[in-house]
CSV table of C-alpha atoms in Angstrom, one decimal:
chain,number,residue,atom,x,y,z
A,1170,MET,CA,-14.7,53.4,-27.6
A,1171,THR,CA,-12.9,50.2,-26.4
A,1172,ARG,CA,-12.8,50.6,-22.9
A,1173,PRO,CA,-10.6,48.3,-20.4
A,1174,ARG,CA,-14.1,47.5,-18.8
A,1175,PRO,CA,-17.1,49.5,-18.5
A,1176,PRO,CA,-17.1,52.4,-16.2
A,1177,ILE,CA,-20.1,50.7,-14.4
A,1178,GLY,CA,-20.3,47.0,-13.2
A,1179,PRO,CA,-21.6,44.4,-15.5
A,1180,ALA,CA,-25.4,43.4,-15.6
A,1181,LEU,CA,-26.5,40.6,-13.4
A,1182,ALA,CA,-25.8,37.8,-16.1
A,1183,GLY,CA,-29.5,36.5,-16.1
A,1184,ALA,CA,-29.9,36.5,-12.4
A,1185,VAL,CA,-32.9,38.8,-12.5
A,1186,ASP,CA,-36.1,38.2,-14.5
A,1187,LEU,CA,-38.2,41.1,-14.4
A,1188,SER,CA,-40.9,39.8,-16.6
A,1189,GLY,CA,-42.5,38.1,-13.8
A,1190,LEU,CA,-43.5,41.4,-12.2
A,1191,LYS,CA,-44.9,43.0,-15.3
A,1192,ARG,CA,-48.7,42.5,-14.4
A,1193,PRO,CA,-51.5,44.3,-13.2
A,1194,ALA,CA,-51.3,45.0,-9.4
A,1195,GLN,CA,-53.0,42.5,-7.2
A,1196,PRO,CA,-55.2,43.5,-4.3
A,1197,GLY,CA,-54.2,43.0,-0.7
A,1198,GLY,CA,-50.6,42.7,-1.9
A,1199,PRO,CA,-47.7,43.6,0.7
A,1200,GLY,CA,-48.3,46.5,2.8
A,1201,GLY,CA,-46.2,49.5,3.9
A,1202,ASP,CA,-44.3,47.9,7.2
A,1203,GLY,CA,-40.8,49.3,7.3
A,1204,SER,CA,-41.3,52.2,5.4
A,1205,ALA,CA,-38.8,53.5,2.8
A,1206,PRO,CA,-36.9,56.5,4.0
A,1207,GLN,CA,-37.6,60.0,2.9
A,1208,GLY,CA,-36.4,60.6,-0.5
A,1209,ALA,CA,-37.2,56.8,-1.5
A,1210,THR,CA,-40.0,55.3,-3.0
A,1211,GLU,CA,-41.3,51.8,-1.3
A,1212,ILE,CA,-41.7,49.1,-3.8
A,1213,THR,CA,-44.4,46.2,-3.7
A,1214,GLU,CA,-45.8,43.9,-6.3
A,1215,ALA,CA,-48.2,46.8,-7.0
A,1216,ASN,CA,-46.1,49.7,-8.1
A,1217,PHE,CA,-43.1,47.8,-9.3
A,1218,GLU,CA,-43.8,48.2,-12.8
A,1219,GLU,CA,-44.5,51.9,-12.8
A,1220,ASP,CA,-41.9,52.9,-10.0
A,1221,VAL,CA,-39.1,50.8,-11.4
A,1222,LEU,CA,-39.3,49.4,-14.9
A,1223,VAL,CA,-41.3,52.4,-16.5
A,1224,ARG,CA,-39.4,55.1,-14.2
A,1225,SER,CA,-36.0,53.7,-15.4
A,1226,ASN,CA,-36.8,54.6,-18.8
A,1227,GLN,CA,-36.6,58.3,-17.6
A,1228,VAL,CA,-33.7,58.3,-15.0
A,1229,PRO,CA,-31.6,55.3,-13.5
A,1230,VAL,CA,-33.5,53.7,-10.8
A,1231,VAL,CA,-31.3,52.4,-7.8
A,1232,VAL,CA,-33.2,49.7,-5.9
A,1233,LEU,CA,-32.2,49.0,-2.4
A,1234,LEU,CA,-33.1,45.4,-1.0
A,1235,TRP,CA,-33.2,45.7,2.7
A,1236,SER,CA,-34.7,45.0,6.0
A,1237,PRO,CA,-35.4,47.5,8.7
A,1238,ARG,CA,-34.2,44.8,11.4
A,1239,SER,CA,-30.7,45.4,10.0
A,1240,GLU,CA,-28.9,48.2,11.0
A,1241,ALA,CA,-26.4,48.0,8.1
A,1242,CYS,CA,-29.5,48.0,5.8
A,1243,VAL,CA,-30.8,51.2,7.7
A,1244,GLN,CA,-27.5,52.9,7.5
A,1245,LEU,CA,-27.2,52.4,3.8
A,1246,ALA,CA,-30.8,53.2,3.0
A,1247,GLU,CA,-30.1,56.7,4.9
A,1248,THR,CA,-26.9,57.4,3.0
A,1249,LEU,CA,-28.6,56.4,-0.4
A,1250,ALA,CA,-31.7,58.7,0.2
A,1251,GLY,CA,-29.3,61.6,1.1
A,1252,LEU,CA,-27.4,61.3,-2.1
A,1253,ALA,CA,-30.6,60.7,-4.2
A,1254,THR,CA,-32.1,64.1,-2.4
A,1255,GLY,CA,-29.0,65.9,-3.0
A,1256,ASP,CA,-29.0,65.1,-6.7
A,1257,GLY,CA,-32.2,66.8,-7.2
A,1258,GLY,CA,-34.1,63.9,-9.4
A,1259,THR,CA,-31.5,62.8,-11.8
A,1260,TRP,CA,-31.8,59.4,-10.4
A,1261,SER,CA,-34.4,57.7,-8.3
A,1262,LEU,CA,-34.2,55.4,-5.1
A,1263,ALA,CA,-36.5,52.6,-4.7
A,1264,THR,CA,-36.1,50.3,-1.7
A,1265,VAL,CA,-37.8,46.7,-1.5
A,1266,ASN,CA,-38.4,45.6,2.3
A,1267,VAL,CA,-37.4,42.1,1.8
A,1268,ASP,CA,-39.4,41.0,4.9
A,1269,VAL,CA,-42.9,42.5,3.6
A,1270,ALA,CA,-42.2,42.0,-0.2
A,1271,PRO,CA,-40.6,38.5,-0.3
A,1272,ARG,CA,-41.6,38.0,-4.1
A,1273,VAL,CA,-40.0,41.1,-5.2
A,1274,ALA,CA,-36.9,40.1,-3.6
A,1275,GLN,CA,-37.0,36.8,-5.0
A,1276,VAL,CA,-37.4,38.1,-8.5
A,1277,PHE,CA,-34.0,40.1,-8.0
A,1278,GLY,CA,-32.3,36.7,-6.9
A,1279,VAL,CA,-30.7,38.1,-3.8
A,1280,ASP,CA,-29.3,35.9,-1.0
A,1281,ALA,CA,-28.2,38.6,1.4
A,1282,VAL,CA,-29.3,42.3,2.4
A,1283,PRO,CA,-28.5,44.9,1.9
A,1284,THR,CA,-28.1,44.5,-1.9
A,1285,VAL,CA,-28.4,47.4,-4.5
A,1286,VAL,CA,-29.3,47.0,-8.2
A,1287,ALA,CA,-29.4,50.0,-10.6
A,1288,LEU,CA,-31.4,49.8,-13.6
A,1289,ALA,CA,-31.9,51.7,-16.7
A,1290,ALA,CA,-34.2,51.2,-19.7
A,1291,GLY,CA,-35.9,48.4,-17.6
A,1292,GLN,CA,-32.8,46.5,-17.4
A,1293,PRO,CA,-30.2,46.0,-14.5
A,1294,ILE,CA,-26.9,47.3,-15.2
A,1295,THR,CA,-24.8,47.0,-12.1
A,1296,SER,CA,-25.1,45.8,-8.4
A,1297,PHE,CA,-23.2,45.2,-5.1
A,1298,GLN,CA,-23.9,43.8,-1.8
A,1299,GLY,CA,-23.2,45.3,1.6
A,1300,VAL,CA,-22.5,48.7,3.0
A,1301,GLN,CA,-19.8,50.9,1.3
A,1302,PRO,CA,-18.3,54.2,2.5
A,1303,PRO,CA,-20.1,57.3,1.5
A,1304,GLU,CA,-17.4,58.4,-0.8
A,1305,GLN,CA,-17.4,55.0,-2.7
A,1306,LEU,CA,-21.4,55.4,-2.9
A,1307,ARG,CA,-20.7,58.8,-4.4
A,1308,ARG,CA,-18.5,57.7,-7.0
A,1309,TRP,CA,-20.8,54.6,-8.0
A,1310,VAL,CA,-23.6,56.8,-8.4
A,1311,ASP,CA,-21.4,59.1,-10.6
A,1312,SER,CA,-20.4,56.3,-12.7
A,1313,LEU,CA,-24.2,55.3,-13.1
A,1314,LEU,CA,-25.0,58.6,-14.0
A,1315,SER,CA,-22.1,58.8,-16.6
A,1316,ALA,CA,-22.9,55.5,-17.9
A,1317,THR,CA,-26.5,56.4,-18.7
A,1318,ALA,CA,-26.2,60.0,-19.7
A,1319,GLY,CA,-28.0,61.2,-22.8
A,1320,LYS,CA,-29.6,57.6,-23.1
A,1321,LEU,CA,-32.8,58.0,-21.1
A,1322,SER,CA,-35.6,60.6,-21.5
A,1323,GLY,CA,-34.9,62.3,-18.3
A,1324,GLY,CA,-38.3,62.1,-16.6
A,1325,GLY,CA,-39.9,64.9,-18.5
A,1326,ASP,CA,-43.7,64.9,-19.9
A,1327,SER,CA,-42.4,64.5,-23.5
A,1328,GLU,CA,-41.6,61.3,-25.1
A,1329,GLN,CA,-38.6,63.0,-26.8
A,1330,PRO,CA,-35.5,62.7,-25.1
A,1331,ALA,CA,-33.9,66.1,-23.5
A,1332,PRO,CA,-31.7,68.0,-26.1
A,1333,VAL,CA,-27.8,67.2,-25.7
A,1334,ASP,CA,-25.3,69.9,-25.4
A,1335,PRO,CA,-23.9,70.1,-29.0
A,1336,ALA,CA,-20.4,70.3,-27.2
A,1337,LEU,CA,-21.1,67.0,-25.6
A,1338,ALA,CA,-22.4,65.3,-28.5
A,1339,GLN,CA,-19.5,66.4,-30.5
A,1340,ALA,CA,-17.3,64.8,-27.9
A,1341,ARG,CA,-19.3,61.6,-27.9
A,1342,GLU,CA,-19.0,61.5,-31.7
A,1343,GLN,CA,-15.4,61.8,-31.6
A,1344,LEU,CA,-15.2,59.2,-29.0
A,1345,ASP,CA,-17.3,56.7,-31.1
A,1346,ALA,CA,-15.0,57.3,-34.1
A,1347,GLY,CA,-12.0,56.6,-32.2
A,1348,ASP,CA,-10.5,60.2,-32.6
A,1349,PHE,CA,-9.2,59.9,-28.8
A,1350,ALA,CA,-7.0,63.3,-29.3
A,1351,ALA,CA,-10.0,65.3,-30.4
A,1352,ALA,CA,-12.6,63.7,-28.1
A,1353,ARG,CA,-9.8,64.3,-25.2
A,1354,ASP,CA,-9.8,68.1,-26.1
A,1355,SER,CA,-13.5,68.4,-26.3
A,1356,TYR,CA,-14.1,66.6,-22.9
A,1357,GLN,CA,-11.4,69.0,-21.6
A,1358,ALA,CA,-13.2,72.0,-22.8
A,1359,LEU,CA,-16.6,70.6,-21.2
A,1360,LEU,CA,-14.7,69.8,-17.9
A,1361,ASP,CA,-13.0,73.6,-17.9
A,1362,ALA,CA,-16.4,75.0,-18.4
A,1363,ASP,CA,-18.0,73.0,-15.6
A,1364,PRO,CA,-15.6,71.4,-13.1
A,1365,ASN,CA,-18.2,68.9,-12.0
A,1366,HIS,CA,-19.2,67.6,-15.5
A,1367,VAL,CA,-19.5,63.7,-14.4
A,1368,GLU,CA,-19.5,62.3,-18.1
A,1369,ALA,CA,-16.1,64.6,-19.1
A,1370,LYS,CA,-14.4,63.4,-15.9
A,1371,ALA,CA,-15.1,59.8,-16.5
A,1372,ALA,CA,-14.1,60.1,-20.2
A,1373,LEU,CA,-11.0,61.8,-19.8
A,1374,ARG,CA,-9.8,59.4,-17.4
A,1375,GLN,CA,-10.6,56.5,-19.6
A,1376,LEU,CA,-8.9,58.4,-22.6
A,1377,ILE,CA,-5.8,59.4,-20.8
A,1378,PHE,CA,-5.4,55.7,-19.8
A,1379,LEU,CA,-6.1,54.2,-23.4
A,1380,GLU,CA,-3.7,56.9,-24.9
A,1381,ARG,CA,-1.1,55.8,-22.2
A,1382,ALA,CA,-1.6,52.1,-22.3
A,1383,THR,CA,-1.9,51.6,-26.1
A,1384,SER,CA,1.5,53.0,-26.4
A,1385,ARG,CA,3.0,50.3,-24.0
A,1386,PRO,CA,5.0,47.2,-25.5
A,1387,ALA,CA,2.7,44.3,-25.6
A,1388,ASP,CA,5.6,42.0,-23.6
A,1389,ALA,CA,5.6,44.9,-20.7
A,1390,PRO,CA,4.5,42.4,-18.1
A,1391,ALA,CA,7.5,39.9,-19.2
A,1392,LEU,CA,9.9,43.0,-18.9
A,1393,ALA,CA,8.7,43.9,-15.6
A,1394,ASP,CA,8.9,40.5,-14.2
A,1395,ALA,CA,12.5,40.5,-15.1
A,1396,ALA,CA,13.1,43.7,-13.2
A,1397,PRO,CA,10.7,43.6,-10.5
A,1398,ASP,CA,12.0,46.6,-8.7
A,1399,ASP,CA,11.8,48.8,-11.9
A,1400,ILE,CA,8.9,51.3,-11.3
A,1401,GLU,CA,8.7,52.4,-14.9
A,1402,ALA,CA,8.7,48.7,-16.2
A,1403,ALA,CA,5.9,48.0,-13.4
A,1404,LEU,CA,3.7,50.7,-14.4
A,1405,ALA,CA,3.9,50.2,-18.1
A,1406,ALA,CA,2.9,46.4,-17.3
A,1407,ALA,CA,0.2,47.1,-15.0
A,1408,ASP,CA,-1.4,49.4,-17.8
A,1409,VAL,CA,-0.9,46.4,-20.6
A,1410,GLN,CA,-2.5,43.9,-18.0
A,1411,ILE,CA,-5.6,46.2,-17.3
A,1412,LEU,CA,-6.0,46.5,-21.1
A,1413,ASN,CA,-5.8,42.9,-21.2
A,1414,GLN,CA,-8.5,42.3,-18.6
A,1415,ASP,CA,-5.9,41.0,-16.2
A,1416,VAL,CA,-7.0,43.5,-13.4
A,1417,THR,CA,-6.2,41.7,-10.3
A,1418,ALA,CA,-2.8,40.9,-11.5
A,1419,ALA,CA,-2.1,44.5,-12.5
A,1420,PHE,CA,-3.1,45.7,-8.9
A,1421,ASP,CA,-1.2,43.1,-7.1
A,1422,ARG,CA,2.0,43.9,-9.2
A,1423,LEU,CA,1.8,47.7,-8.0
A,1424,ILE,CA,0.6,46.8,-4.6
A,1425,GLY,CA,3.7,44.6,-4.1
A,1426,LEU,CA,5.7,47.8,-5.3
A,1427,VAL,CA,4.3,49.8,-2.7
A,1428,ARG,CA,5.3,47.4,0.0
A,1429,ARG,CA,8.9,47.4,-1.3
A,1430,THR,CA,9.4,51.2,-1.9
A,1431,SER,CA,9.1,54.3,0.3
A,1432,GLY,CA,9.2,57.9,0.1
A,1433,ASP,CA,8.5,59.6,-3.7
A,1434,GLU,CA,8.8,56.2,-5.1
A,1435,ARG,CA,6.1,55.0,-3.0
A,1436,ALA,CA,4.0,57.8,-3.4
A,1437,GLU,CA,4.2,57.7,-7.2
A,1438,VAL,CA,3.2,54.0,-7.3
A,1439,ARG,CA,0.2,54.8,-5.0
A,1440,THR,CA,-0.9,57.7,-7.1
A,1441,ARG,CA,-1.1,55.6,-10.2
A,1442,LEU,CA,-2.9,52.7,-8.3
A,1443,VAL,CA,-5.6,55.1,-7.3
A,1444,GLU,CA,-5.8,56.4,-11.0
A,1445,LEU,CA,-6.5,53.0,-12.1
A,1446,PHE,CA,-9.1,52.1,-9.2
A,1447,GLU,CA,-11.1,55.1,-10.6
A,1448,LEU,CA,-11.4,53.6,-14.2
A,1449,PHE,CA,-13.9,51.2,-12.7
A,1450,ASP,CA,-17.1,51.1,-10.9
A,1451,PRO,CA,-16.2,51.7,-7.2
A,1452,ALA,CA,-18.4,48.6,-6.3
A,1453,ASP,CA,-16.5,46.3,-8.4
A,1454,PRO,CA,-15.2,43.4,-6.2
A,1455,GLU,CA,-11.5,43.6,-7.7
A,1456,VAL,CA,-11.4,47.3,-6.8
A,1457,ILE,CA,-12.8,46.6,-3.4
A,1458,ALA,CA,-9.9,44.0,-2.7
A,1459,GLY,CA,-7.6,46.2,-4.3
A,1460,ARG,CA,-8.2,49.3,-2.1
A,1461,ARG,CA,-8.3,47.1,1.0
A,1462,ASN,CA,-4.8,45.3,0.0
A,1463,LEU,CA,-3.4,49.0,-0.6
A,1464,ALA,CA,-4.4,50.1,2.7
A,1465,ASN,CA,-2.6,47.1,4.3
A,1466,ALA,CA,0.5,47.7,2.3
A,1467,LEU,CA,0.5,51.4,3.5
A,1468,TYR,CA,-0.3,50.7,7.3
């Protein structure tokens, strides 16, 4: 499926070279000062390969680079640990105390803490810096689980991947084949059976958007520019802009309309904006900026 963007943020564009830590543990390495919160694994050079690289072949591993001297870091560590515990082993939380394991932090190329990097199959796939609200962290983790669903071994003793629900496998096949209508029906059936099905929720959001956006005229942005207060024209233009990767312009267009409208019209535009935000990783800088600008426009 061609998505407007991946549901999870881009890889770290070469900033992380993990091969340097794939070597036997050295004696006398960094100790355990600034211990990880309950529910997390403290990472040093000694256990990096086993508890991050190898583990990420089984379940996604979320690495928090932090310092116990920072209140913001401690807050984020506690929130992530609570999510990891509540999710029952579907992903693993690892913490790197940059004060006692500076070489590990150096390999990740971080320049500020807290920084969070998610890995799957030994590779970084998304990251963010700074503290995020709990609800955004929840959505970020859900996006991570959705993006890696069925692609890892699940942490069992067997080297074979866990069996995939036949209904889910069918939905994925339909999606890969470009049969969006059939895929949408299949994912909807999964969601009807399990309202908390993470992958079905994410896939349906993408499918609904793609079906709508691909039906818009290519010149929708120009048409909306000629009629800046036409709500339907603006919604169509925003869809086309996101489809063309012009994300900030799409958000700005609708946020400007929120500022100029009121009542039901404002509510309609706000609802569409929130739907568009949810197509992306909640830690995406453009989404964070868009949500902040929307809040300023509303209040």
